[in-house]
Structure formats: C-alpha cells, structure tokens
JSON list of C-alpha atoms in Angstrom, two decimals:
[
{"chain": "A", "resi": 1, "resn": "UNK", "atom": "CA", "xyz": [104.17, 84.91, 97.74]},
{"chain": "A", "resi": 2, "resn": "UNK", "atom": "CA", "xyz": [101.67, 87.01, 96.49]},
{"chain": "A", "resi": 3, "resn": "UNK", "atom": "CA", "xyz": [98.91, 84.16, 95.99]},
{"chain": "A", "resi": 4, "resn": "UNK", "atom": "CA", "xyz": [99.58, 83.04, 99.25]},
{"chain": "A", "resi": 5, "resn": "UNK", "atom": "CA", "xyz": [98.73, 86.44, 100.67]},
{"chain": "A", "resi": 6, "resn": "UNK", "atom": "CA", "xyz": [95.64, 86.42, 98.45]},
{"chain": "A", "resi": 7, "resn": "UNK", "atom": "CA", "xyz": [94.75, 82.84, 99.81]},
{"chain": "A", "resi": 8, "resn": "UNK", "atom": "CA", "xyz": [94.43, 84.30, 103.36]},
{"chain": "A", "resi": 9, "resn": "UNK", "atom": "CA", "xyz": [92.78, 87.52, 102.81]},
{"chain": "A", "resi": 10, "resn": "UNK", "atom": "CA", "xyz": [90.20, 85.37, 100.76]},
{"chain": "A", "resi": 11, "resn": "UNK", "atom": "CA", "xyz": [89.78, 83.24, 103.93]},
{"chain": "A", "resi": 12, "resn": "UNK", "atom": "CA", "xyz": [89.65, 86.01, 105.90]},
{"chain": "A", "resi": 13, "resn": "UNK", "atom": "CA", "xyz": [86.80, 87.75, 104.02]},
{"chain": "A", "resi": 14, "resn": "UNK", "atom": "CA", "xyz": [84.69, 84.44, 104.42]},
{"chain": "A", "resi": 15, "resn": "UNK", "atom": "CA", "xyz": [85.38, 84.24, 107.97]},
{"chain": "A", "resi": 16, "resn": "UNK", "atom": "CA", "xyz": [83.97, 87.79, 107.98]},
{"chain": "A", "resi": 17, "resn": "UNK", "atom": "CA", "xyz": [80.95, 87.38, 105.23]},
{"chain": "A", "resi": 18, "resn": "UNK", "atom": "CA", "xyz": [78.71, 88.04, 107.30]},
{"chain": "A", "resi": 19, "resn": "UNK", "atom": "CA", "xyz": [80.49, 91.63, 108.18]},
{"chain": "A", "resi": 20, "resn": "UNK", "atom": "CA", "xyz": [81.36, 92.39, 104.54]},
{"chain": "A", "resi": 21, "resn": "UNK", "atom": "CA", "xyz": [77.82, 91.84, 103.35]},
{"chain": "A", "resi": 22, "resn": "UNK", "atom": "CA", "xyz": [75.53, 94.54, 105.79]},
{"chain": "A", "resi": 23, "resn": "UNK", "atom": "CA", "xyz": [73.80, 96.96, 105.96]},
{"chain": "A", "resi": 24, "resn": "UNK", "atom": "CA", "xyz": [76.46, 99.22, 103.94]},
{"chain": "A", "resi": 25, "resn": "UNK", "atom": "CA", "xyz": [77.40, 97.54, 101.04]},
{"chain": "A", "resi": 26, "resn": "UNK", "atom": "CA", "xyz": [77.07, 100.67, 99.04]},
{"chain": "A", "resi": 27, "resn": "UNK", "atom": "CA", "xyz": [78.42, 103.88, 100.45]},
{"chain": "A", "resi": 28, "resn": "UNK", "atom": "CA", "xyz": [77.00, 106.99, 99.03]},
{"chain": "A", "resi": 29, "resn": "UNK", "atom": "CA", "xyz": [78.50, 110.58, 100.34]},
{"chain": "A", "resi": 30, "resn": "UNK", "atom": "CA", "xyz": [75.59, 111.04, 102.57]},
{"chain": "A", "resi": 31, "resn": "UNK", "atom": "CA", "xyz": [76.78, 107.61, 105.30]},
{"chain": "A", "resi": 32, "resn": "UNK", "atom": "CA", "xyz": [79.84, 108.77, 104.88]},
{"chain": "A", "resi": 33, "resn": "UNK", "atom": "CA", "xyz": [81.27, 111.13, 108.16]},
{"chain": "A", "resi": 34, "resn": "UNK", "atom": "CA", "xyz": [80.38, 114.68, 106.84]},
{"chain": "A", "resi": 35, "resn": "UNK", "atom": "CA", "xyz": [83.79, 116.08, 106.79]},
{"chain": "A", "resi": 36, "resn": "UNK", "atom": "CA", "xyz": [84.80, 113.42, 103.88]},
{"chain": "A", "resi": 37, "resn": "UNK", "atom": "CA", "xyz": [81.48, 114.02, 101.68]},
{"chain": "A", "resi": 38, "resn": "UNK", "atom": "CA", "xyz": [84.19, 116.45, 99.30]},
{"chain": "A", "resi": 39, "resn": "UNK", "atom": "CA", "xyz": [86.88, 113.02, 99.28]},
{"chain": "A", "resi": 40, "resn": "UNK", "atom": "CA", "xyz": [83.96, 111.38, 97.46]},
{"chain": "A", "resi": 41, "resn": "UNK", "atom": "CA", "xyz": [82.90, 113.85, 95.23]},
{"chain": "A", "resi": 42, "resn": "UNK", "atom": "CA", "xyz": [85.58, 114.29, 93.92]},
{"chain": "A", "resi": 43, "resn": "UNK", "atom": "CA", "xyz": [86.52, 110.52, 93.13]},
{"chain": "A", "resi": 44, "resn": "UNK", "atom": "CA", "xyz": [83.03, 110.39, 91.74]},
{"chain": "A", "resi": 45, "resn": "UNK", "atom": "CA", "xyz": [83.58, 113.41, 89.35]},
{"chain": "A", "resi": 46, "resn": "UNK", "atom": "CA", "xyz": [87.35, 111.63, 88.71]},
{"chain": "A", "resi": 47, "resn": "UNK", "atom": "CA", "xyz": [86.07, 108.59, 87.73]},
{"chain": "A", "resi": 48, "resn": "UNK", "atom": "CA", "xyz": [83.46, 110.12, 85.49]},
{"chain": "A", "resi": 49, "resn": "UNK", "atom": "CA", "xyz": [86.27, 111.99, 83.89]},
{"chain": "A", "resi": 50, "resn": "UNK", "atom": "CA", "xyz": [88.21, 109.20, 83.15]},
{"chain": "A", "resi": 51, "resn": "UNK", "atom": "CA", "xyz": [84.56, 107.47, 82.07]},
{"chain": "A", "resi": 52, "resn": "UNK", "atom": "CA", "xyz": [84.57, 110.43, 79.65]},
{"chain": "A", "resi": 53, "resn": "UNK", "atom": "CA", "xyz": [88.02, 110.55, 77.86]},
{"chain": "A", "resi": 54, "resn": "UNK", "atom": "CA", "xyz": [87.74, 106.68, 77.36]},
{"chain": "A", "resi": 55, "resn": "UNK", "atom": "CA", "xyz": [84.82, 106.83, 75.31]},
{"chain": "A", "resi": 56, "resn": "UNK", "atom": "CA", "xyz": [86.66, 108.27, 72.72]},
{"chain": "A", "resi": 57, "resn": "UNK", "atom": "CA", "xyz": [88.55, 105.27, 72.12]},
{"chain": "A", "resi": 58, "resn": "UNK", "atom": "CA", "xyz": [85.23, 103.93, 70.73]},
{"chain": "A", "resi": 59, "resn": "UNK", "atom": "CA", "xyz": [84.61, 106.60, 68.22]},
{"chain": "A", "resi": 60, "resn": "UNK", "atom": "CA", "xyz": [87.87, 105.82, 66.49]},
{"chain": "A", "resi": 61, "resn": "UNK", "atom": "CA", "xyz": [88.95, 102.75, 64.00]},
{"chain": "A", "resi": 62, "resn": "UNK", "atom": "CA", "xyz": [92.63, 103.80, 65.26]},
{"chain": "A", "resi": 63, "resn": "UNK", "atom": "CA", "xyz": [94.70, 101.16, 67.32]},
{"chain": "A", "resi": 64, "resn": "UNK", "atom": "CA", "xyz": [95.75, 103.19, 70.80]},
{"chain": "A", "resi": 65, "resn": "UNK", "atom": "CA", "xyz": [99.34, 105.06, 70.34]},
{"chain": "A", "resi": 66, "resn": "UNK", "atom": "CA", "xyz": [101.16, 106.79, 72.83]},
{"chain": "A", "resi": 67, "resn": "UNK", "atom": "CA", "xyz": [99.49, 110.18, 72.11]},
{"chain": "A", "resi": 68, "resn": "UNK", "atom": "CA", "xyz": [96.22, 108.26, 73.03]},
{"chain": "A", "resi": 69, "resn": "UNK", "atom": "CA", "xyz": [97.54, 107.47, 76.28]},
{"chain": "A", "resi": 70, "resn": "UNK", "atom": "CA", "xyz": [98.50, 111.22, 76.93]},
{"chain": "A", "resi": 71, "resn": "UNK", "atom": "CA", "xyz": [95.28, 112.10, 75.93]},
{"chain": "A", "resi": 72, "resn": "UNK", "atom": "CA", "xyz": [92.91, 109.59, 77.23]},
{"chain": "A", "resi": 73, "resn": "UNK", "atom": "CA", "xyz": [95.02, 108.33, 80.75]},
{"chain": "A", "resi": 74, "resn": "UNK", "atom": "CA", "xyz": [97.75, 110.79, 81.83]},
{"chain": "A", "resi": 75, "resn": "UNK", "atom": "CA", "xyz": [95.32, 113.12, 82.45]},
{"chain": "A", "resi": 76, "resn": "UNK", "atom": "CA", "xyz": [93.45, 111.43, 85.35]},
{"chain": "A", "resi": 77, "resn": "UNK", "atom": "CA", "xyz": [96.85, 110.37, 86.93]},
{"chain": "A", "resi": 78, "resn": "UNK", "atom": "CA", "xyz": [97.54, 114.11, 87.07]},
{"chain": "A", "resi": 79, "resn": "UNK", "atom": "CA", "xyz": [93.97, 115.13, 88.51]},
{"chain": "A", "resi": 80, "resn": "UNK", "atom": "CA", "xyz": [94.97, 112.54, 91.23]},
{"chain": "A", "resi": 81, "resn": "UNK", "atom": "CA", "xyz": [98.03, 114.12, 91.51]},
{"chain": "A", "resi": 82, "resn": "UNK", "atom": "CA", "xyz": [96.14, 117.40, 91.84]},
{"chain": "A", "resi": 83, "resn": "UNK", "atom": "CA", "xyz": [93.64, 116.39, 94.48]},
{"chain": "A", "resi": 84, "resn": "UNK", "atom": "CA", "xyz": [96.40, 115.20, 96.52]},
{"chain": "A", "resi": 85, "resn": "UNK", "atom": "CA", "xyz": [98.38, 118.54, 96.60]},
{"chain": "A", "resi": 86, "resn": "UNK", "atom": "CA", "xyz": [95.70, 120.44, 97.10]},
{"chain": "A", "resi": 87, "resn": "UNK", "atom": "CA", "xyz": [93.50, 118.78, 99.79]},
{"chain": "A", "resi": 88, "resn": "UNK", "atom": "CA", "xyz": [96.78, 117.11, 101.77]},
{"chain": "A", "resi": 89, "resn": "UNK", "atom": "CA", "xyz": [95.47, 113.41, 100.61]},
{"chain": "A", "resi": 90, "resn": "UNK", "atom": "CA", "xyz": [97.31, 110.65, 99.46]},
{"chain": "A", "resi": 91, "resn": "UNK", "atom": "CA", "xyz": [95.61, 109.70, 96.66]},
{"chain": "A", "resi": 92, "resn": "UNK", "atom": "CA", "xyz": [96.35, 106.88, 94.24]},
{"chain": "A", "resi": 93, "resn": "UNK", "atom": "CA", "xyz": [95.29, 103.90, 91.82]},
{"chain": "A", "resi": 94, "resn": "UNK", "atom": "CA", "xyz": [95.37, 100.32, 92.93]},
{"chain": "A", "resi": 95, "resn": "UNK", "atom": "CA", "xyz": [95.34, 97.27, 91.00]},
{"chain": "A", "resi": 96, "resn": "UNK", "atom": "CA", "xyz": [95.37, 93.30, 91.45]},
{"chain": "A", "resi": 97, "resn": "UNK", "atom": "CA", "xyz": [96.16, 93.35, 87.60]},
{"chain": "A", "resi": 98, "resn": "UNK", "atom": "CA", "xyz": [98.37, 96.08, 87.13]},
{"chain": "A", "resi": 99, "resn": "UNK", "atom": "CA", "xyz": [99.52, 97.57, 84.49]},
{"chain": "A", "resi": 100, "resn": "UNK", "atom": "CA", "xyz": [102.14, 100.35, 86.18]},
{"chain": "A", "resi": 101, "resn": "UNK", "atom": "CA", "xyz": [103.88, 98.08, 89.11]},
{"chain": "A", "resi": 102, "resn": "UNK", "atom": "CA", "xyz": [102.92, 101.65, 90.76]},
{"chain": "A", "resi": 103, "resn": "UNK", "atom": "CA", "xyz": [99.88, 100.51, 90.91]},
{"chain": "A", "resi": 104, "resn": "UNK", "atom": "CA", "xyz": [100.73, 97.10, 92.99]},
{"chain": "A", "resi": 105, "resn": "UNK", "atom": "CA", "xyz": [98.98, 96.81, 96.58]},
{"chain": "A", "resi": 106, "resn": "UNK", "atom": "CA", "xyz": [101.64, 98.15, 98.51]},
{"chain": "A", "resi": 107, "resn": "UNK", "atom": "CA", "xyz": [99.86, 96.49, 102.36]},
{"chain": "A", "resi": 108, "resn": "UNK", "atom": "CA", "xyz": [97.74, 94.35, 103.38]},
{"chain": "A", "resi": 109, "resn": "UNK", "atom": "CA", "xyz": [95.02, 96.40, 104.02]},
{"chain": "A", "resi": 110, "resn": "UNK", "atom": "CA", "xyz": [94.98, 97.36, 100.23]},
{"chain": "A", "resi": 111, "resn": "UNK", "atom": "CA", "xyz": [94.98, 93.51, 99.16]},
{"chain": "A", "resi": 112, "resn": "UNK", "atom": "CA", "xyz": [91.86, 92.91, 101.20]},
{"chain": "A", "resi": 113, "resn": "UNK", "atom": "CA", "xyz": [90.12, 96.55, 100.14]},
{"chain": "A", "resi": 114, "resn": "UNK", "atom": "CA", "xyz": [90.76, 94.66, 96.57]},
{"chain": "A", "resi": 115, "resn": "UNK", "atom": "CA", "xyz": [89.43, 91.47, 97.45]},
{"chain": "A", "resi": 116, "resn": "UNK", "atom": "CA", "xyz": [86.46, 93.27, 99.17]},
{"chain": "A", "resi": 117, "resn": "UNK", "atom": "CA", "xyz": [85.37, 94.79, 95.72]},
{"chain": "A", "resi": 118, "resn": "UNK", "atom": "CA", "xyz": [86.15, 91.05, 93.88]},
{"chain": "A", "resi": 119, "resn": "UNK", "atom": "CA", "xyz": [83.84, 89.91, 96.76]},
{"chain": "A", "resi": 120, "resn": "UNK", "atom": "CA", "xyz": [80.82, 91.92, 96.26]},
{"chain": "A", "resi": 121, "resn": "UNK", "atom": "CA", "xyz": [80.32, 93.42, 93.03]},
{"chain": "A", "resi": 122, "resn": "UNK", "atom": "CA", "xyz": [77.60, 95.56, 93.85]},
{"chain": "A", "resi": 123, "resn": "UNK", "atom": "CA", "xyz": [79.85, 97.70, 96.38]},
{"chain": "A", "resi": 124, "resn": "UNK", "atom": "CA", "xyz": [81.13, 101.34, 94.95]},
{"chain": "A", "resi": 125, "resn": "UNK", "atom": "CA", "xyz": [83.02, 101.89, 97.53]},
{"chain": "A", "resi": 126, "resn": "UNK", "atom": "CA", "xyz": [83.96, 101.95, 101.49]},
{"chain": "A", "resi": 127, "resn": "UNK", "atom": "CA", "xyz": [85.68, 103.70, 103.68]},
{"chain": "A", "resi": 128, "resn": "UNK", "atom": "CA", "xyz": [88.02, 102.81, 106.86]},
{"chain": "A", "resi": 129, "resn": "UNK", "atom": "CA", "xyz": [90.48, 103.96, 109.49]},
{"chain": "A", "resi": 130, "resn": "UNK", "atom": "CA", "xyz": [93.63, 103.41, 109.20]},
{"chain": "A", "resi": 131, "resn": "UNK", "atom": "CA", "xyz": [97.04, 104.15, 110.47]},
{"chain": "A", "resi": 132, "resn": "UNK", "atom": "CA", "xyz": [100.05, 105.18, 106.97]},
{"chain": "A", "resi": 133, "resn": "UNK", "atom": "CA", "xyz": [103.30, 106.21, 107.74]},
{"chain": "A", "resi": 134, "resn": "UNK", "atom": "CA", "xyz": [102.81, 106.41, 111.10]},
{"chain": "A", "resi": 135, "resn": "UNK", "atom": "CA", "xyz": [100.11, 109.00, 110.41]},
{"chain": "A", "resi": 136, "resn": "UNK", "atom": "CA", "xyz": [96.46, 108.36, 112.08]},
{"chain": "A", "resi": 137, "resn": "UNK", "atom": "CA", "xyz": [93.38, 109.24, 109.30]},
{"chain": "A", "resi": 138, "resn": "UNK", "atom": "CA", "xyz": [90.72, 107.44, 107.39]},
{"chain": "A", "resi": 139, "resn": "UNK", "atom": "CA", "xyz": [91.17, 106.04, 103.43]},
{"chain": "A", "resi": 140, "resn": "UNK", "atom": "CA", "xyz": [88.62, 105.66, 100.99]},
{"chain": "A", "resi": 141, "resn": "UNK", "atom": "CA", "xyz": [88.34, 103.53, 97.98]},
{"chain": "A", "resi": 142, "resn": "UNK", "atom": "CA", "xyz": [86.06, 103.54, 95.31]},
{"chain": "A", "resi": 143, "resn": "UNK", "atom": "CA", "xyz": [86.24, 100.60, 92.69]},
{"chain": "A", "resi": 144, "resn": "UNK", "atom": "CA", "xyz": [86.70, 100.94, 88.93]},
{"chain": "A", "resi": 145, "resn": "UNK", "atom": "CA", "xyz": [84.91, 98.49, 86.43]},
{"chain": "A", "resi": 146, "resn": "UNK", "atom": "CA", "xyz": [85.87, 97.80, 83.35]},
{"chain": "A", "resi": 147, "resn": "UNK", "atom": "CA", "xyz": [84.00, 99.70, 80.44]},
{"chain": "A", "resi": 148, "resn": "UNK", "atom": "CA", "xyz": [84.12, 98.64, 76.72]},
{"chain": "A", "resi": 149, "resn": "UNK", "atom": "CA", "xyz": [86.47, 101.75, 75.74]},
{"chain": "A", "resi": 150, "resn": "UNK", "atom": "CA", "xyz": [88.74, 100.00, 78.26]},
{"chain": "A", "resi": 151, "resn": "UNK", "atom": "CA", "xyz": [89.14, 97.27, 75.96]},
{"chain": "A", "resi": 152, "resn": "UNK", "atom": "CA", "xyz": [91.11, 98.74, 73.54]},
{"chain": "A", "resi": 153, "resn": "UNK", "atom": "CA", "xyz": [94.15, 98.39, 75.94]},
{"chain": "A", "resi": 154, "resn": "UNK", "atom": "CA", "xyz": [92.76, 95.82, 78.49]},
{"chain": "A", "resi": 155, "resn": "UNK", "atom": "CA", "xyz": [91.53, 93.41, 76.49]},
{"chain": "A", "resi": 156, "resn": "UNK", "atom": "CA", "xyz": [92.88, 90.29, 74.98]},
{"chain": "A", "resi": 157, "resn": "UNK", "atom": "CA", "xyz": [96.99, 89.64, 75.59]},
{"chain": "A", "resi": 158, "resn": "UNK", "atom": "CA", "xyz": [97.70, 89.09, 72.12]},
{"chain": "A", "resi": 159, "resn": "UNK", "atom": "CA", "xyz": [95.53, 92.64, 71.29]},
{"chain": "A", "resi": 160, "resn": "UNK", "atom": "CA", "xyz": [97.54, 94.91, 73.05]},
{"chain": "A", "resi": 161, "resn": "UNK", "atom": "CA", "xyz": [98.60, 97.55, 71.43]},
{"chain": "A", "resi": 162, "resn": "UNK", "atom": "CA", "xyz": [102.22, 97.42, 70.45]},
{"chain": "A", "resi": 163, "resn": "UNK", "atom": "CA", "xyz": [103.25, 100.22, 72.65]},
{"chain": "A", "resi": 164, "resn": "UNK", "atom": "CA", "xyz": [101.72, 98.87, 75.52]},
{"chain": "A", "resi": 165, "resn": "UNK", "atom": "CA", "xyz": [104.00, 95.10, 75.13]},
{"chain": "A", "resi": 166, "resn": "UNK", "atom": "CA", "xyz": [107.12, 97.07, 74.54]},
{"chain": "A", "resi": 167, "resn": "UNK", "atom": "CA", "xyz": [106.44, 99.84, 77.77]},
{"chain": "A", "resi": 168, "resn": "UNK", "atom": "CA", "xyz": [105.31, 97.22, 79.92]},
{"chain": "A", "resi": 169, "resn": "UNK", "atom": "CA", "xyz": [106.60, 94.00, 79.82]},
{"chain": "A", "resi": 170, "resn": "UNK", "atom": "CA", "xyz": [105.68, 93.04, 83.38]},
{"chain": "A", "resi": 171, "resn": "UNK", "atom": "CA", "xyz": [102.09, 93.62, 82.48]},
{"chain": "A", "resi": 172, "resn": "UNK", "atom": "CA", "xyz": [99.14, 92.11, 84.14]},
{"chain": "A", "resi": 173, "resn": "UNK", "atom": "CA", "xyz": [96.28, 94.16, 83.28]},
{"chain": "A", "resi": 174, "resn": "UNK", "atom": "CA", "xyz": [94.58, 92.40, 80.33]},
{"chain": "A", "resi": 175, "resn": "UNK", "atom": "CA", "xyz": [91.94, 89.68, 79.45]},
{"chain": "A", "resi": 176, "resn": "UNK", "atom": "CA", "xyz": [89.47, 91.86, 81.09]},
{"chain": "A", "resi": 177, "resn": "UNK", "atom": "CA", "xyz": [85.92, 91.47, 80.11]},
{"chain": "A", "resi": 178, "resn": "UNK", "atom": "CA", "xyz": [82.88, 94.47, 80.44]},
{"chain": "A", "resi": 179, "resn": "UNK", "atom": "CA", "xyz": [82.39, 94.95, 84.15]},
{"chain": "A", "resi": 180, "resn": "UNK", "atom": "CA", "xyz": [84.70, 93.04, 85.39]},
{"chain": "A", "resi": 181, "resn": "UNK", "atom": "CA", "xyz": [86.94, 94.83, 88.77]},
{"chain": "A", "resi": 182, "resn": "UNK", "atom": "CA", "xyz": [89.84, 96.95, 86.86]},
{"chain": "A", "resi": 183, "resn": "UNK", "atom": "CA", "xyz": [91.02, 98.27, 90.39]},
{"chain": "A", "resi": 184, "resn": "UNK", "atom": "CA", "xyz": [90.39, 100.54, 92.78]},
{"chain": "A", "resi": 185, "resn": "UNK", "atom": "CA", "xyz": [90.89, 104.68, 93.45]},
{"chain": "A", "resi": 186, "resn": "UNK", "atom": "CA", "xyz": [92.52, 105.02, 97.12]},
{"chain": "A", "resi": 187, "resn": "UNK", "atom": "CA", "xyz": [92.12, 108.31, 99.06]},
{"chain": "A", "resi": 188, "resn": "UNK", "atom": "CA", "xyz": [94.15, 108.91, 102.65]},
{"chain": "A", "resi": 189, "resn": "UNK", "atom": "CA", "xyz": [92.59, 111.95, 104.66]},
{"chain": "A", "resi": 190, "resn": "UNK", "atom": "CA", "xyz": [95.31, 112.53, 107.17]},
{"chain": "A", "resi": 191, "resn": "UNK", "atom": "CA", "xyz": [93.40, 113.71, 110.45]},
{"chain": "A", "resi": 192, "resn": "UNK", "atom": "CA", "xyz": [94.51, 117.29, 110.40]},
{"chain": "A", "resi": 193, "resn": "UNK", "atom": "CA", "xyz": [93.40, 117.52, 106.59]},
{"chain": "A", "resi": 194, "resn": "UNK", "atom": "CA", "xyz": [89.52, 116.32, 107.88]},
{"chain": "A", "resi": 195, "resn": "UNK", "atom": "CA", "xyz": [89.76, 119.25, 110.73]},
{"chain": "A", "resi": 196, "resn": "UNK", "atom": "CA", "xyz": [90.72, 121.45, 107.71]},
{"chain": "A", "resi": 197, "resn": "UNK", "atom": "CA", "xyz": [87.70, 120.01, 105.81]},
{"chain": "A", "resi": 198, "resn": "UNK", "atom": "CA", "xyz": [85.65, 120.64, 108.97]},
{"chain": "A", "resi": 199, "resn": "UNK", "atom": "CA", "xyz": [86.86, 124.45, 109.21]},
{"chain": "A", "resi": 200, "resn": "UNK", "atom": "CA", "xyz": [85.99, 125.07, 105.08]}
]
C-alpha cells in the first residue's frame, strides 16, 4: 500500500516539476512570513544540536549502547518536545526509513513533503498551509541528511548495533550512505500561536 502511495506522489511531483523546482528551492528565515522566522531558528539551532551530540560517536572506538542513545538522541526528541509545549507547535520527526514507527508519515501531505526533499537535494526546507485536526495554520519542514556520526547506527543492516536489532525489529532506517535524506523535522504553527508570535 505504501509503495503505491509513493508511486503517485512521485507522479505527482513530476507533473508539478516545474512548480517544485522555482524560484524558492531554498528557504532561508528571511522568505519566510515574518511571524515564523523564530519556527526556523529554532529547527536550525535543533538540528545543529543534534549535528553536535552525534559527532561524538566519531571520537569513540565504542560500538553505540543504550546510554549512547540517551546521550546522543533522546535529547533532541525532548527539545522537540520542548519547543512544542512552549510555542503551541506540533512539532515532530518524519521518516521514509524509520526507525521509531513514530516516525512513519502519518498523511499524505507528509509523504509528498518527503518526496519533495528526495526530489531536490539542494532544498533545506519549505513551508506550507495546511489544515491538522481540523485546525487551520502553516507547517514547516526542514530536511535532515545523513552525517558520518550517523553511521554508527544507520549504516549497514548487518552493523547495527545489537541494541538497535533487538529494540527495533520493524526497522527501516539503515544502509544509509553520507548525505543521503535521513528524514525530515515537521513544525505545525496553529494560527492563533502565529498571532501570539506576531504580539512577542
């Protein structure tokens, strides 16, 4: 089922190729509506905290453990967390290859944000209307590539660490290579949280 959903939205996105590949491929804070400039910021300074605790993987011999995880991934899962409860957003990680089926696209519109990325390589990140829950607002996403400290966990099957096989045994997210698309960080500004952002 879920090929056949990616076989359309990849049809669709050719259909629309010409759309998809304008004028704002890259989105920096500043073409962004001014009342979601903080939204990226903050996914910016996220991302380069996760960027950050990763590297350490590289400085150590050591295969990944549990404690690694708690050091190295938890963390950004609970500054997510934190953004969320603080700002009113929704905020979470989505990926094609998931690791944590929490991570599954959960819509359509977050299958094609994915295959938008896979698309175009060179985009950081977009934003959109859109309409969750019933609730009217506008979602950003920002991509996440694959670094080498990612490796360690993401890289070949057979290299996972042993923790990782036995926590996950639906798990999709390795064989990744340097730069490849891990996923995507999702963002949904409810409209009464950007009149908020517009009063601050």
């Amino acid at each position: 089922m879920m090929k056949k959903l990616w076989k359309m939205v990849l049809s669709i996105l050719c259909v629309s190729l010409i759309w998809f590949s304008g004028g704002n491929k890259i989105l920096h804070a500043d073409t962004l509506p001014n009342d979601l400039g903080k939204a990226v910021t903050e996914i910016e300074n996220l991302d380069e905290m996760r960027s950050h605790l990763a590297s350490f993987l590289e400085s150590t011999p050591d295969k990944p453990t549990p404690d690694t995880f708690k050091q190295v991934c938890k963390p950004v899962g609970m500054k997510m967390k934190q953004l969320g409860e603080e700002n009113g957003w929704q905020t979470k990680q989505i990926a094609k290859k998931y690791r944590n089926p929490n991570h599954a696209p959960q819509n359509l519109q977050e299958v094609m944000a994915l295959a938008k990325f896979e698309q175009d390589e060179n985009l950081k990140g977009f934003w959109q209307p859109e309409i969750v829950d019933g609730v009217k607002g506008t979602k950003y996403y920002r991509r996440i590539n694959v670094e080498s400290s990612c490796l360690a966990c993401h890289g070949l099957k057979n290299e996972r660490p042993s923790f990782v096989q036995q926590k996950y045994p639906q798990d999709l997210a390795y064989n990744f290579h340097v730069g490849d698309l891990r996923g995507m960080y999702s963002v949904f500004i409810p409209e009464d949280a950007i009149e908020a952002l517009k009063d601050n």
